[in-house]
Tab-separated table of C-alpha atoms in Angstrom:
chain	number	residue	atom	x	y	z
A	347	MET	CA	5.271	113.398	-14.532
A	348	PRO	CA	5.912	116.007	-11.814
A	349	GLU	CA	4.144	115.658	-8.487
A	350	ARG	CA	0.877	117.584	-8.180
A	351	ALA	CA	0.154	119.527	-4.996
A	352	ARG	CA	-1.816	122.373	-3.441
A	353	VAL	CA	-0.559	125.465	-1.639
A	354	HIS	CA	-2.354	128.065	0.464
A	355	LEU	CA	-0.574	131.417	0.775
A	356	VAL	CA	-1.125	134.504	2.889
A	357	VAL	CA	0.931	137.465	1.658
A	358	SER	CA	1.554	140.471	3.917
A	359	GLY	CA	2.988	143.921	3.313
A	360	ILE	CA	1.835	146.579	0.866
A	361	VAL	CA	-0.134	144.134	-1.272
A	362	GLN	CA	-3.534	145.791	-1.722
A	363	GLY	CA	-4.118	148.692	-4.080
A	364	VAL	CA	-1.029	147.721	-6.140
A	365	SER	CA	-2.633	145.255	-8.603
A	366	PHE	CA	-1.286	142.260	-6.670
A	367	ARG	CA	-4.364	140.146	-7.449
A	368	TYR	CA	-4.300	141.008	-11.162
A	369	TYR	CA	-0.626	140.097	-11.542
A	370	THR	CA	-1.068	136.942	-9.455
A	371	VAL	CA	-3.822	135.744	-11.801
A	372	GLU	CA	-1.607	136.453	-14.824
A	373	GLU	CA	1.371	134.596	-13.311
A	374	ALA	CA	-0.696	131.622	-12.126
A	375	ARG	CA	-2.338	131.233	-15.536
A	376	ARG	CA	1.068	131.477	-17.242
A	377	LEU	CA	2.237	128.652	-14.960
A	378	GLY	CA	-0.836	126.527	-15.753
A	379	LEU	CA	-2.243	126.563	-12.216
A	380	ALA	CA	-5.825	126.345	-10.966
A	381	GLY	CA	-7.106	128.349	-7.996
A	382	TRP	CA	-7.908	131.831	-6.777
A	383	VAL	CA	-6.607	135.000	-5.135
A	384	ARG	CA	-8.468	137.496	-2.935
A	385	ASN	CA	-7.924	140.460	-0.635
A	386	LEU	CA	-8.404	139.915	3.090
A	387	PRO	CA	-10.040	142.561	5.308
A	388	ASP	CA	-6.794	143.007	7.285
A	389	GLY	CA	-4.798	144.184	4.233
A	390	ARG	CA	-3.206	140.849	3.332
A	391	VAL	CA	-3.780	138.782	0.177
A	392	GLU	CA	-4.800	135.111	0.215
A	393	VAL	CA	-3.972	132.625	-2.554
A	394	GLU	CA	-5.106	129.010	-3.052
A	395	ALA	CA	-3.453	127.185	-5.952
A	396	GLU	CA	-3.097	123.671	-7.346
A	397	GLY	CA	-0.949	122.165	-10.035
A	398	GLU	CA	2.477	120.713	-10.640
A	399	ARG	CA	4.833	121.238	-7.708
A	400	PRO	CA	7.527	123.123	-9.703
A	401	ALA	CA	4.906	125.573	-11.010
A	402	LEU	CA	3.541	126.094	-7.488
A	403	GLU	CA	7.051	126.735	-6.185
A	404	ALA	CA	7.509	129.311	-8.974
A	405	LEU	CA	4.262	131.019	-7.905
A	406	VAL	CA	5.405	131.118	-4.268
A	407	ALA	CA	8.718	132.665	-5.367
A	408	TRP	CA	6.835	135.231	-7.463
A	409	CYS	CA	4.562	136.093	-4.503
A	410	ARG	CA	7.650	136.777	-2.370
A	411	ARG	CA	8.519	139.560	-4.870
A	412	GLY	CA	5.079	140.637	-6.099
A	413	PRO	CA	4.376	143.236	-8.783
A	414	PRO	CA	6.506	146.396	-9.081
A	415	ALA	CA	4.388	148.627	-6.782
A	416	ALA	CA	4.069	146.025	-3.996
A	417	ARG	CA	6.271	145.619	-0.948
A	418	VAL	CA	6.019	142.044	0.301
A	419	ASP	CA	6.965	141.633	3.961
A	420	GLY	CA	6.106	137.951	4.294
A	421	VAL	CA	4.527	134.906	2.707
A	422	GLU	CA	3.020	132.121	4.811
A	423	ALA	CA	2.803	128.901	2.790
A	424	GLU	CA	0.870	125.781	3.771
A	425	TRP	CA	1.304	122.773	1.465
A	426	SER	CA	-1.216	119.956	1.110
A	427	ALA	CA	-2.254	117.165	-1.226
A	428	HIS	CA	-3.737	117.907	-4.640
A	429	ARG	CA	-7.544	117.624	-4.528
A	430	GLY	CA	-8.524	118.676	-8.058
A	431	ASP	CA	-11.467	120.802	-6.934
A	432	LEU	CA	-10.242	124.238	-8.074
A	433	GLY	CA	-11.319	125.873	-11.324
A	434	PRO	CA	-9.359	128.125	-13.671
A	435	PHE	CA	-7.288	130.668	-11.756
A	436	ALA	CA	-9.323	133.812	-11.008
A	437	THR	CA	-9.879	136.630	-8.544
A	438	ARG	CA	-12.366	136.008	-5.722
A	439	ARG	CA	-14.179	138.805	-3.936
């Protein structure tokens, strides 16, 4: 069984007003991940996700590209141990 982990991401660039959160939810659910995504007041997007390490790595790779209208300038990723306290992947306000 693949290792389970948690990752916290902060995505910068043109990532608000381009459906970044919507597409992130779709991708994370497709990958079978738990967690959330939300806009930050400074124009960045924050993601917290848990699941199997390969699926999390796929989500990080997706966030580096983003949806078609986005322009991702950077992704900060902080990895930690799986805690199992996140619900189904959704948008947070």
